[in-house]
mmCIF file of C-alpha atoms in Angstrom:
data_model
loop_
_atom_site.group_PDB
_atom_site.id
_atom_site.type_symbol
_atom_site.label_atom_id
_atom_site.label_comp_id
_atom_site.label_asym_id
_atom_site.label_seq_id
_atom_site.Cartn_x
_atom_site.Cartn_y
_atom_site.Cartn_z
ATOM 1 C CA UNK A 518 20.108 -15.199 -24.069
ATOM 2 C CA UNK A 519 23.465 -14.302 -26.119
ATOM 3 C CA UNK A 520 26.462 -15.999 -23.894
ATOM 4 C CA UNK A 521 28.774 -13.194 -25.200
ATOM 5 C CA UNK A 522 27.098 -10.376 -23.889
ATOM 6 C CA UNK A 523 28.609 -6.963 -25.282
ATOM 7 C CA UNK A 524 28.156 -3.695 -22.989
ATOM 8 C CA UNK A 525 24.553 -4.140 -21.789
ATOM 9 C CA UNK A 526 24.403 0.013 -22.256
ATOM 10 C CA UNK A 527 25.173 -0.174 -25.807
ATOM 11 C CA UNK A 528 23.169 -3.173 -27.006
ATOM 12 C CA UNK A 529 19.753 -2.504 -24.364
ATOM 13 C CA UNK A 530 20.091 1.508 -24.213
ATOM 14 C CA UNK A 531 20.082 0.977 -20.099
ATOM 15 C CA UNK A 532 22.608 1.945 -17.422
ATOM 16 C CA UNK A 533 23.757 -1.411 -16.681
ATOM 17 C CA UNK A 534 23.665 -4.944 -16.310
ATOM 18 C CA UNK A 535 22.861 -6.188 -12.496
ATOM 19 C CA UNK A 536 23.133 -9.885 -11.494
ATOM 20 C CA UNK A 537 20.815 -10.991 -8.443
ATOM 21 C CA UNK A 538 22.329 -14.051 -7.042
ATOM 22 C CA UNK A 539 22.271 -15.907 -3.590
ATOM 23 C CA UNK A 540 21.116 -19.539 -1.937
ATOM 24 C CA UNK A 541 17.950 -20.718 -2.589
ATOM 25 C CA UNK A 542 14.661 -19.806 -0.537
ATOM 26 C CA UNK A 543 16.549 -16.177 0.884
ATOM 27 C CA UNK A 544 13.935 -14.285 -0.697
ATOM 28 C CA UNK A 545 15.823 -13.144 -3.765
ATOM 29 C CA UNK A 546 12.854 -13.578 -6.156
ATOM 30 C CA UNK A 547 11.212 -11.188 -3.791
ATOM 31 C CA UNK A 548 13.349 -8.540 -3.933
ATOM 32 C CA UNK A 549 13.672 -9.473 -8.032
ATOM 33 C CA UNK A 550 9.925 -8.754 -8.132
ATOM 34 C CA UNK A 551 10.175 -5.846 -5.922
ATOM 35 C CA UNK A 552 12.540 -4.104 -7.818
ATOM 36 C CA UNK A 553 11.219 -4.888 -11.603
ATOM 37 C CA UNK A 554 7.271 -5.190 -10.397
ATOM 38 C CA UNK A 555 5.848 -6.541 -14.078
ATOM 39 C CA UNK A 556 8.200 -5.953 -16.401
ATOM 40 C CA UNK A 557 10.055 -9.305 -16.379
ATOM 41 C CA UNK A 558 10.875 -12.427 -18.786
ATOM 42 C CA UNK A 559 11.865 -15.702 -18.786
ATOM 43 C CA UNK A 560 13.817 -17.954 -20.694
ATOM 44 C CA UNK A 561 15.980 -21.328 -20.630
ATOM 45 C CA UNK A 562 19.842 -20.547 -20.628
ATOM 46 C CA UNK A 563 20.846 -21.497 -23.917
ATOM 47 C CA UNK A 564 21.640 -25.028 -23.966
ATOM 48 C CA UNK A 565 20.002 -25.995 -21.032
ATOM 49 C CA UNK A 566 16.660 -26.492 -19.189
ATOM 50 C CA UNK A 567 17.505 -23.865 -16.298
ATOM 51 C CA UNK A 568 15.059 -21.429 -16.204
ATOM 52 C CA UNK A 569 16.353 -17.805 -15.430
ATOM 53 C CA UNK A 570 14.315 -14.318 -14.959
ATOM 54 C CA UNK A 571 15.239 -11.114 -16.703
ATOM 55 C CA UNK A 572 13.668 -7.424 -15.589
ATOM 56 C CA UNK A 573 14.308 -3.940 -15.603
ATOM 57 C CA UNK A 574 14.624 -1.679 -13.268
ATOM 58 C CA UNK A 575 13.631 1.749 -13.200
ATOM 59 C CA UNK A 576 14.743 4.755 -10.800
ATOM 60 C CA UNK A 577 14.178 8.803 -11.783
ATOM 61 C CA UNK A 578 14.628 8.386 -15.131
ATOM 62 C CA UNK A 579 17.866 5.665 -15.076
ATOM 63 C CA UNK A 580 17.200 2.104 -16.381
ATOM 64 C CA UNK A 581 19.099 -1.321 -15.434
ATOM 65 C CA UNK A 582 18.647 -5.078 -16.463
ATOM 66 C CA UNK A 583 18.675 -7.109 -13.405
ATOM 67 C CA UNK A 584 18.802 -10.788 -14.067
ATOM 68 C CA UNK A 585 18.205 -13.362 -11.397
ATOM 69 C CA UNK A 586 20.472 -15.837 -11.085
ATOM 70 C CA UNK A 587 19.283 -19.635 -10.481
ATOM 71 C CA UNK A 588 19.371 -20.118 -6.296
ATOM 72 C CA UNK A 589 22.751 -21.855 -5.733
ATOM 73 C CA UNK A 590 24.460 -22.525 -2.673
ATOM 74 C CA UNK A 591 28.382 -22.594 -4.117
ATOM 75 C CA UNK A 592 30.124 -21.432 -6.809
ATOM 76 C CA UNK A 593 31.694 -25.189 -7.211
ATOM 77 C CA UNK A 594 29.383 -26.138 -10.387
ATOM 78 C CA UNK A 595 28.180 -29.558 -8.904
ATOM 79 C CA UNK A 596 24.673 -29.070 -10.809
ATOM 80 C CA UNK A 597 23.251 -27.705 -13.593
ATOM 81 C CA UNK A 598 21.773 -24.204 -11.866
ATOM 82 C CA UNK A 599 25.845 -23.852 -10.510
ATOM 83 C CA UNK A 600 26.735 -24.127 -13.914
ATOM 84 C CA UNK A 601 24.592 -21.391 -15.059
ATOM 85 C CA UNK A 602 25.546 -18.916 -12.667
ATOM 86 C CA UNK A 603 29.191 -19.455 -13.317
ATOM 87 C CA UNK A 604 28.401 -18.779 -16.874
ATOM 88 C CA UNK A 605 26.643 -15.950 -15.893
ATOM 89 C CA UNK A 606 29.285 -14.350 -14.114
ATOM 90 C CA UNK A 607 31.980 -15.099 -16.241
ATOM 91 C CA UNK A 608 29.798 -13.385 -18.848
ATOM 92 C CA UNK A 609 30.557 -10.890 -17.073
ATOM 93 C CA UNK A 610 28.448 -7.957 -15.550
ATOM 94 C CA UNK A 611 28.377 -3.923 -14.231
ATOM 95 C CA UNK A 612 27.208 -5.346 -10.440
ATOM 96 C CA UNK A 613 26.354 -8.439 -8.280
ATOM 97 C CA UNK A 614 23.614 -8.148 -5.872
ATOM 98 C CA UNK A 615 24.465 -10.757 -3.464
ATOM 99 C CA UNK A 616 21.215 -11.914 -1.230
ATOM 100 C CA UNK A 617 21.852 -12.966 1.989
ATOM 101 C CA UNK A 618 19.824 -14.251 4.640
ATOM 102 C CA UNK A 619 19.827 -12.629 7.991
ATOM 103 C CA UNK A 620 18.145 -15.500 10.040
ATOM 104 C CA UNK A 621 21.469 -17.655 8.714
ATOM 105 C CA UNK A 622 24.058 -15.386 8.436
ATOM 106 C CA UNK A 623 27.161 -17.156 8.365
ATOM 107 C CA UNK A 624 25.663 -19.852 5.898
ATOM 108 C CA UNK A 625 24.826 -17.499 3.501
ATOM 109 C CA UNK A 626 28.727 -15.994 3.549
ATOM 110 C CA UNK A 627 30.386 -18.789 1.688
ATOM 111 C CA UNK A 628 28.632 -17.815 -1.483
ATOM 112 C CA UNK A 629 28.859 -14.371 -0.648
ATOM 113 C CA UNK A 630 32.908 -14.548 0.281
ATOM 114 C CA UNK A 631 33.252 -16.775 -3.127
ATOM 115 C CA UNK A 632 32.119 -13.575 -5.293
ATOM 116 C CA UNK A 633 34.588 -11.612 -4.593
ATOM 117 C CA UNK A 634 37.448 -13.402 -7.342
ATOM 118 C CA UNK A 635 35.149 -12.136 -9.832
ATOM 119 C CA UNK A 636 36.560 -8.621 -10.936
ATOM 120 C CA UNK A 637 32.846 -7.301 -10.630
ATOM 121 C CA UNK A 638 31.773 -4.541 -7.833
ATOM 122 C CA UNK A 639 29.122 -6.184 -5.480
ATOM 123 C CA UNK A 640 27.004 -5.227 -2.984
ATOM 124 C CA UNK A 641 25.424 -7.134 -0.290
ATOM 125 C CA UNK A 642 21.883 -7.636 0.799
ATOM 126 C CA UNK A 643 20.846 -8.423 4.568
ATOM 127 C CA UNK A 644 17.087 -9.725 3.657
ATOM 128 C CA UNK A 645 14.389 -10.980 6.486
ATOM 129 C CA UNK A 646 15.924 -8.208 9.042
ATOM 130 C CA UNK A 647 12.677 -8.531 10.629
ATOM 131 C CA UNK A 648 12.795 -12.280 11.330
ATOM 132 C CA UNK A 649 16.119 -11.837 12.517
ATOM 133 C CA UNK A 650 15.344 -9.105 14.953
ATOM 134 C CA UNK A 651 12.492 -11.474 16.091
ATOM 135 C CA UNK A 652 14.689 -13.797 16.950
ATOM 136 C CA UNK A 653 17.097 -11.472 18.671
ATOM 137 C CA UNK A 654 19.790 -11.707 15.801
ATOM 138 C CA UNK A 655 21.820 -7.997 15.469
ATOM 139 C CA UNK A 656 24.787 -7.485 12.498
ATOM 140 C CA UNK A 657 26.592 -4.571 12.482
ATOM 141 C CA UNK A 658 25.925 -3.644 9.263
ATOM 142 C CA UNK A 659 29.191 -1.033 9.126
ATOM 143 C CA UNK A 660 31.608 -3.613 10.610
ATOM 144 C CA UNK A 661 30.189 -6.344 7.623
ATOM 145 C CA UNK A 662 31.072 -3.477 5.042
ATOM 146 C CA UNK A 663 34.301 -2.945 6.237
ATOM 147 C CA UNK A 664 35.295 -6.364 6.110
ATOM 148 C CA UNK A 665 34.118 -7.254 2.779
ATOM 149 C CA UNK A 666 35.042 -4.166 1.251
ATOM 150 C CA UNK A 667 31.317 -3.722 -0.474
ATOM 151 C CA UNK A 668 28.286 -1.739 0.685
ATOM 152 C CA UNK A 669 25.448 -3.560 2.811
ATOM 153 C CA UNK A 670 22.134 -2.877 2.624
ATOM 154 C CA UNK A 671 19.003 -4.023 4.648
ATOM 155 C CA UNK A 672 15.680 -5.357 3.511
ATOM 156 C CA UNK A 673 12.246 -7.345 4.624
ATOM 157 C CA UNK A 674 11.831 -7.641 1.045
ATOM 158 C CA UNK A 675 8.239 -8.884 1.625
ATOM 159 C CA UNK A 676 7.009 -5.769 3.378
ATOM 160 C CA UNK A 677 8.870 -3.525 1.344
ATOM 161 C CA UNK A 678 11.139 -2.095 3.470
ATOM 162 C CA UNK A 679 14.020 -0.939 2.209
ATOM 163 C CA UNK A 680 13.536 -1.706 -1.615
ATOM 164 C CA UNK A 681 13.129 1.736 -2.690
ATOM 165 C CA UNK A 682 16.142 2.659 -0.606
ATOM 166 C CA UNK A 683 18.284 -0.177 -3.051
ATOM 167 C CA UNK A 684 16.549 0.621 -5.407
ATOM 168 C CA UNK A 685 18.673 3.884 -5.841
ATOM 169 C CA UNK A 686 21.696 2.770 -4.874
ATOM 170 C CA UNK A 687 21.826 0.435 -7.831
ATOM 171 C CA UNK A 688 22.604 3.396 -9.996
ATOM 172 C CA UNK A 689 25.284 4.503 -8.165
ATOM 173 C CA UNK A 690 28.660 3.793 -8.649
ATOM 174 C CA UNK A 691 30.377 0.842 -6.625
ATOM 175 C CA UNK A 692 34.132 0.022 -6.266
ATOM 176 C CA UNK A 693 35.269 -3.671 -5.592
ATOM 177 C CA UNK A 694 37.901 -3.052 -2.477
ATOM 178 C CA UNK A 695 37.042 -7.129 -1.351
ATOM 179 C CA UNK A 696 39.464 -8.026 -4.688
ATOM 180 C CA UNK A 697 42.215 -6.387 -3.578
ATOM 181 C CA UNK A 698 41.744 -6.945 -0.098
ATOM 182 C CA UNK A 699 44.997 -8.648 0.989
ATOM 183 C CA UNK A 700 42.918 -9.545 4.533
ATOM 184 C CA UNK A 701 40.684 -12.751 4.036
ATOM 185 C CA UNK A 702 38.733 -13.773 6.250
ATOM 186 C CA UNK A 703 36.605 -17.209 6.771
ATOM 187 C CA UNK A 704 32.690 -17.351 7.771
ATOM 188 C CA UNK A 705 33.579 -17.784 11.356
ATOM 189 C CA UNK A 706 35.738 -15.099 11.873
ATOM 190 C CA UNK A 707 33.247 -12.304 9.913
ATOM 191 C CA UNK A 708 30.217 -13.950 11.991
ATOM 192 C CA UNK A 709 32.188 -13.819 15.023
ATOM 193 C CA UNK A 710 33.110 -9.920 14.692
ATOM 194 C CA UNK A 711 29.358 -9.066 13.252
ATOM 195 C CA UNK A 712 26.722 -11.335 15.057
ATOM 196 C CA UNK A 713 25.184 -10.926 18.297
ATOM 197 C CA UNK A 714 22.464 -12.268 19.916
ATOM 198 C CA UNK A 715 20.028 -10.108 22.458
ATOM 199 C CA UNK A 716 17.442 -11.001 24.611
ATOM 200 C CA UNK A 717 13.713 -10.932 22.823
ATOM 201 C CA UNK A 718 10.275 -10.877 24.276
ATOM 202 C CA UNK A 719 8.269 -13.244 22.363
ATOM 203 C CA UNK A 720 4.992 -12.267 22.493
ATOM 204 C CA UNK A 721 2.075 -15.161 22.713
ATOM 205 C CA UNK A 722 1.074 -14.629 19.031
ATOM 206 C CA UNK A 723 4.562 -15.050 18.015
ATOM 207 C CA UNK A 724 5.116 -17.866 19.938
ATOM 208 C CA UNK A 725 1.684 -19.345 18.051
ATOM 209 C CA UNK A 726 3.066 -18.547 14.653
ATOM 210 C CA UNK A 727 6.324 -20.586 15.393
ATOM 211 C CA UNK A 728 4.304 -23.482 16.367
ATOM 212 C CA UNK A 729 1.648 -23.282 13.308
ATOM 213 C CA UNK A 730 4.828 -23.336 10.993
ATOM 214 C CA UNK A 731 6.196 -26.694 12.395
ATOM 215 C CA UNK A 732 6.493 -29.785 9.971
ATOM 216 C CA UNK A 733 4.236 -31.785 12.594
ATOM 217 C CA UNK A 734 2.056 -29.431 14.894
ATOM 218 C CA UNK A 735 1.514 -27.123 12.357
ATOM 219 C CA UNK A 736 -0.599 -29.878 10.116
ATOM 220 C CA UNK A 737 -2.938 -30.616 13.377
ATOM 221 C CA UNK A 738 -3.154 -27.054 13.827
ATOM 222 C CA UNK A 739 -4.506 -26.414 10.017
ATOM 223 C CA UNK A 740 -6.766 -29.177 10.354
ATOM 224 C CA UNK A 741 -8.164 -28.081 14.041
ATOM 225 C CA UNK A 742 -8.661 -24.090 12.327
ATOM 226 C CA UNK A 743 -10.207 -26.170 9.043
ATOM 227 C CA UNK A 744 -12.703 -27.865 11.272
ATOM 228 C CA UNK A 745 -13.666 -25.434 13.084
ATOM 229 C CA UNK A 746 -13.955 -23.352 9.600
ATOM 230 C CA UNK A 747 -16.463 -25.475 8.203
ATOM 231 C CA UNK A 748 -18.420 -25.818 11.249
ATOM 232 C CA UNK A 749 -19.113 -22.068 11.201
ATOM 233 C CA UNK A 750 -19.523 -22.131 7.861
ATOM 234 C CA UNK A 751 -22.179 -25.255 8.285
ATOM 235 C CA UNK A 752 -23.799 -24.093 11.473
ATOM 236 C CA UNK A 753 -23.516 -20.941 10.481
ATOM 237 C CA UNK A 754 -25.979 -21.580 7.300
ATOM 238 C CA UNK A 755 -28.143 -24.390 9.323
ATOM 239 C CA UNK A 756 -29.012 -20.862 11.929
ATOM 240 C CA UNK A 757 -29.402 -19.108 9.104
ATOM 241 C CA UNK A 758 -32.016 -21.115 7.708
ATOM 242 C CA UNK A 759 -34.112 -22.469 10.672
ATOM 243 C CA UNK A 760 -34.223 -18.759 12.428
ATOM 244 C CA UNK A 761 -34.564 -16.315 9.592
ATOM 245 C CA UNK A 762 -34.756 -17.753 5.897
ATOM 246 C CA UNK A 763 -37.655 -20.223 6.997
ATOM 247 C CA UNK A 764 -40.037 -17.817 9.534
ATOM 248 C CA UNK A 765 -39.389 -14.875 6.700
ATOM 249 C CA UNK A 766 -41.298 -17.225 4.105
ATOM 250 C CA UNK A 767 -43.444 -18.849 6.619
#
Protein backbone atom coordinates (compact mmCIF):
# COMPACT_ATOMS: atom_id res chain seq x y z
CA UNK A 1 0.00 0.00 0.00
CA UNK A 2 1.43 3.59 -1.16
CA UNK A 3 1.89 5.65 2.36
CA UNK A 4 1.22 8.88 0.35
CA UNK A 5 -2.06 8.20 -0.79
CA UNK A 6 -3.29 10.90 -3.45
CA UNK A 7 -7.26 11.46 -3.78
CA UNK A 8 -8.52 7.86 -3.60
CA UNK A 9 -11.27 9.19 -6.46
CA UNK A 10 -8.65 10.09 -8.82
CA UNK A 11 -6.14 7.25 -8.51
CA UNK A 12 -9.11 4.11 -7.85
CA UNK A 13 -12.04 5.82 -10.02
CA UNK A 14 -14.33 5.34 -6.59
CA UNK A 15 -16.21 7.86 -4.44
CA UNK A 16 -14.00 7.71 -1.58
CA UNK A 17 -11.70 6.37 0.77
CA UNK A 18 -13.45 4.93 4.18
CA UNK A 19 -11.36 3.83 7.20
CA UNK A 20 -13.06 1.07 9.52
CA UNK A 21 -11.41 1.32 12.82
CA UNK A 22 -12.32 0.38 16.51
CA UNK A 23 -11.02 -2.07 19.60
CA UNK A 24 -10.44 -5.40 18.93
CA UNK A 25 -13.17 -8.30 19.03
CA UNK A 26 -16.31 -5.36 18.48
CA UNK A 27 -17.24 -7.04 15.44
CA UNK A 28 -15.65 -4.67 12.96
CA UNK A 29 -14.45 -7.43 10.59
CA UNK A 30 -18.09 -8.30 10.51
CA UNK A 31 -19.44 -5.37 9.42
CA UNK A 32 -16.02 -5.11 6.96
CA UNK A 33 -17.32 -8.36 5.43
CA UNK A 34 -20.81 -7.26 5.44
CA UNK A 35 -20.31 -4.31 3.63
CA UNK A 36 -17.58 -5.56 0.87
CA UNK A 37 -19.03 -9.44 0.87
CA UNK A 38 -15.97 -10.99 -1.51
CA UNK A 39 -14.36 -8.43 -2.96
CA UNK A 40 -11.53 -7.87 -0.45
CA UNK A 41 -7.51 -8.02 -0.19
CA UNK A 42 -4.91 -8.24 2.02
CA UNK A 43 -1.60 -7.07 2.45
CA UNK A 44 1.29 -6.23 5.10
CA UNK A 45 1.59 -2.35 5.70
CA UNK A 46 4.64 -1.52 4.05
CA UNK A 47 7.41 -2.00 6.33
CA UNK A 48 5.84 -4.07 8.67
CA UNK A 49 4.26 -7.49 9.43
CA UNK A 50 0.66 -5.98 10.30
CA UNK A 51 -1.72 -7.43 8.25
CA UNK A 52 -4.56 -5.00 7.04
CA UNK A 53 -7.86 -5.73 4.77
CA UNK A 54 -8.84 -3.63 1.81
CA UNK A 55 -12.60 -3.89 0.03
CA UNK A 56 -14.98 -2.07 -1.87
CA UNK A 57 -18.07 -1.15 -1.35
CA UNK A 58 -20.82 -0.89 -3.61
CA UNK A 59 -24.32 1.04 -3.27
CA UNK A 60 -26.74 1.99 -6.57
CA UNK A 61 -24.16 2.49 -8.73
CA UNK A 62 -21.50 4.56 -6.18
CA UNK A 63 -18.21 2.79 -5.24
CA UNK A 64 -15.92 3.31 -1.97
CA UNK A 65 -12.62 1.65 -0.65
CA UNK A 66 -13.13 0.76 2.88
CA UNK A 67 -10.00 -0.36 4.59
CA UNK A 68 -10.00 -2.00 7.97
CA UNK A 69 -7.90 -0.76 10.30
CA UNK A 70 -5.80 -3.24 12.68
CA UNK A 71 -8.15 -3.61 16.16
CA UNK A 72 -6.50 -1.09 18.55
CA UNK A 73 -7.62 0.06 21.73
CA UNK A 74 -5.76 3.80 21.76
CA UNK A 75 -4.46 6.02 19.52
CA UNK A 76 -1.12 6.20 21.87
CA UNK A 77 1.12 3.93 19.40
CA UNK A 78 2.37 1.51 22.21
CA UNK A 79 2.47 -1.47 19.51
CA UNK A 80 2.97 -2.13 16.21
CA UNK A 81 -1.03 -2.41 15.03
CA UNK A 82 -1.25 1.43 16.97
CA UNK A 83 1.36 2.39 14.80
CA UNK A 84 -0.36 1.42 11.73
CA UNK A 85 -3.50 3.01 12.33
CA UNK A 86 -1.87 6.28 13.17
CA UNK A 87 -0.23 6.02 9.85
CA UNK A 88 -3.31 5.29 8.43
CA UNK A 89 -5.04 8.20 9.56
CA UNK A 90 -2.51 10.60 9.14
CA UNK A 91 -2.55 9.34 5.55
CA UNK A 92 -5.34 10.79 5.62
CA UNK A 93 -8.93 9.74 4.46
CA UNK A 94 -12.74 10.99 3.04
CA UNK A 95 -14.43 9.15 6.43
CA UNK A 96 -13.78 7.12 9.66
CA UNK A 97 -16.17 4.50 10.56
CA UNK A 98 -15.65 4.22 14.16
CA UNK A 99 -16.99 0.63 15.64
CA UNK A 100 -18.18 0.64 18.87
CA UNK A 101 -19.42 -1.89 21.08
CA UNK A 102 -22.78 -1.55 22.66
CA UNK A 103 -22.40 -4.26 25.44
CA UNK A 104 -19.23 -1.81 26.64
CA UNK A 105 -20.12 1.42 25.80
CA UNK A 106 -18.10 3.71 27.65
CA UNK A 107 -14.87 1.53 26.97
CA UNK A 108 -15.21 1.74 23.53
CA UNK A 109 -15.46 5.90 23.75
CA UNK A 110 -11.85 6.61 24.45
CA UNK A 111 -10.88 5.52 20.99
CA UNK A 112 -13.88 6.88 19.65
CA UNK A 113 -13.45 10.54 21.57
CA UNK A 114 -9.54 10.32 20.41
CA UNK A 115 -10.71 10.52 16.56
CA UNK A 116 -12.03 13.46 16.61
CA UNK A 117 -8.31 15.70 16.38
CA UNK A 118 -8.12 14.16 13.11
CA UNK A 119 -9.64 16.78 10.58
CA UNK A 120 -11.63 13.75 9.00
CA UNK A 121 -15.69 13.52 9.19
CA UNK A 122 -16.62 10.30 11.21
CA UNK A 123 -19.41 8.49 11.95
CA UNK A 124 -20.13 6.16 14.68
CA UNK A 125 -21.27 2.61 14.82
CA UNK A 126 -23.38 1.11 17.85
CA UNK A 127 -22.68 -2.80 16.90
CA UNK A 128 -24.21 -5.95 19.04
CA UNK A 129 -27.54 -3.72 19.75
CA UNK A 130 -29.07 -6.98 20.25
CA UNK A 131 -26.77 -8.22 23.04
CA UNK A 132 -27.12 -5.04 24.59
CA UNK A 133 -30.87 -4.98 24.60
CA UNK A 134 -30.52 -8.55 26.08
CA UNK A 135 -28.90 -7.37 28.71
CA UNK A 136 -31.17 -4.42 29.30
CA UNK A 137 -28.53 -1.79 28.01
CA UNK A 138 -30.56 1.42 26.12
CA UNK A 139 -28.34 4.58 24.39
CA UNK A 140 -30.04 7.28 23.15
CA UNK A 141 -28.77 7.20 19.98
CA UNK A 142 -29.84 11.17 19.23
CA UNK A 143 -28.40 12.43 22.55
CA UNK A 144 -24.79 10.36 21.51
CA UNK A 145 -24.99 12.36 18.10
CA UNK A 146 -25.43 15.48 19.58
CA UNK A 147 -22.65 15.23 21.79
CA UNK A 148 -20.10 14.04 19.47
CA UNK A 149 -21.14 16.09 16.74
CA UNK A 150 -21.17 12.88 14.14
CA UNK A 151 -24.04 10.65 13.01
CA UNK A 152 -24.74 7.22 14.91
CA UNK A 153 -25.85 4.37 13.45
CA UNK A 154 -27.04 0.91 14.80
CA UNK A 155 -26.07 -2.58 13.81
CA UNK A 156 -26.12 -6.56 14.88
CA UNK A 157 -23.67 -6.81 12.24
CA UNK A 158 -23.95 -10.64 12.42
CA UNK A 159 -27.62 -10.82 11.56
CA UNK A 160 -27.51 -8.16 9.21
CA UNK A 161 -29.43 -5.69 10.59
CA UNK A 162 -28.80 -2.51 9.75
CA UNK A 163 -25.87 -2.97 7.18
CA UNK A 164 -27.76 -2.07 4.21
CA UNK A 165 -29.11 0.92 6.07
CA UNK A 166 -24.98 2.10 6.50
CA UNK A 167 -24.42 0.92 3.76
CA UNK A 168 -26.03 4.07 2.08
CA UNK A 169 -25.17 6.44 4.31
CA UNK A 170 -21.53 5.95 3.49
CA UNK A 171 -22.10 7.86 0.32
CA UNK A 172 -23.49 10.62 1.78
CA UNK A 173 -21.91 13.57 2.77
CA UNK A 174 -20.70 14.00 6.52
CA UNK A 175 -19.50 17.21 8.32
CA UNK A 176 -17.00 16.94 11.33
CA UNK A 177 -18.89 19.40 14.05
CA UNK A 178 -16.85 17.10 17.08
CA UNK A 179 -13.49 19.28 15.75
CA UNK A 180 -14.78 22.34 16.38
CA UNK A 181 -16.75 21.47 19.22
CA UNK A 182 -15.49 23.85 21.95
CA UNK A 183 -17.61 21.35 24.58
CA UNK A 184 -15.46 18.18 25.49
CA UNK A 185 -16.59 15.85 27.24
CA UNK A 186 -14.91 12.63 29.08
CA UNK A 187 -16.33 8.85 28.84
CA UNK A 188 -18.15 9.28 32.05
CA UNK A 189 -19.95 12.20 31.45
CA UNK A 190 -21.27 10.98 27.62
CA UNK A 191 -22.10 7.44 29.33
CA UNK A 192 -23.73 9.12 32.09
CA UNK A 193 -26.14 11.36 29.79
CA UNK A 194 -26.66 8.25 27.16
CA UNK A 195 -26.77 4.87 29.14
CA UNK A 196 -29.52 3.36 30.92
CA UNK A 197 -30.21 0.24 32.19
CA UNK A 198 -33.97 -1.46 32.16
CA UNK A 199 -35.30 -4.34 33.61
CA UNK A 200 -35.02 -7.68 31.19
CA UNK A 201 -36.77 -10.97 31.30
CA UNK A 202 -34.26 -13.54 30.70
CA UNK A 203 -35.79 -16.27 29.32
CA UNK A 204 -34.48 -20.02 30.40
CA UNK A 205 -32.69 -20.52 27.02
CA UNK A 206 -30.95 -17.34 27.46
CA UNK A 207 -30.03 -17.94 30.74
CA UNK A 208 -28.50 -21.53 29.24
CA UNK A 209 -26.56 -19.73 26.58
CA UNK A 210 -24.83 -17.44 29.25
CA UNK A 211 -23.81 -20.41 31.14
CA UNK A 212 -22.56 -22.61 27.98
CA UNK A 213 -20.31 -19.50 27.14
CA UNK A 214 -18.48 -19.49 30.56
CA UNK A 215 -14.59 -20.12 30.64
CA UNK A 216 -15.35 -23.11 33.19
CA UNK A 217 -19.04 -24.48 32.93
CA UNK A 218 -19.18 -24.01 29.50
CA UNK A 219 -16.20 -26.80 28.85
CA UNK A 220 -18.31 -29.46 31.11
CA UNK A 221 -21.23 -28.45 29.28
CA UNK A 222 -19.52 -29.24 25.64
CA UNK A 223 -18.24 -32.33 26.91
CA UNK A 224 -21.75 -33.51 28.67
CA UNK A 225 -23.64 -32.47 24.87
CA UNK A 226 -20.34 -34.41 23.19
CA UNK A 227 -21.12 -37.49 25.19
CA UNK A 228 -24.27 -37.66 24.86
CA UNK A 229 -23.59 -36.97 20.91
CA UNK A 230 -21.70 -39.96 20.42
CA UNK A 231 -23.86 -42.12 22.38
CA UNK A 232 -26.71 -41.46 19.93
CA UNK A 233 -24.58 -41.63 17.33
CA UNK A 234 -23.19 -45.24 18.77
CA UNK A 235 -26.46 -46.56 20.05
CA UNK A 236 -28.04 -45.13 17.50
CA UNK A 237 -26.06 -47.44 14.80
CA UNK A 238 -25.82 -50.58 17.40
CA UNK A 239 -30.27 -50.34 17.04
CA UNK A 240 -29.80 -49.90 13.75
CA UNK A 241 -28.01 -52.95 13.16
CA UNK A 242 -29.43 -55.58 15.63
CA UNK A 243 -33.29 -54.51 14.73
CA UNK A 244 -33.29 -53.79 11.04
CA UNK A 245 -29.89 -54.22 9.05
CA UNK A 246 -29.46 -57.86 10.54
CA UNK A 247 -33.39 -59.42 10.38
CA UNK A 248 -33.54 -57.60 6.67
CA UNK A 249 -30.57 -60.03 5.57
CA UNK A 250 -31.50 -62.77 7.84
Amino acid sequence: MNCHNQTIAQEKNVEKKILLIGNPNVGKSVIFSRLTNIDVTSANYIGTTVTYYKGYVRFQGKKAELIDVPGIYTLEAISKAEEVAVSMLEEGADLLVCVIDSTHFERNLRLALELKKYNIPIVYVLNMSDVAKRKGIVIDVEKLSSLLGAKVYQTTATKREGIIYLKEKLFEEHSNKSVTDPIVYSTKEIADQVVSKQEVKVTKLEKFGDVSMHPIWGIFIALFILGVSLGIIVGGGKALRSFILLPVLE
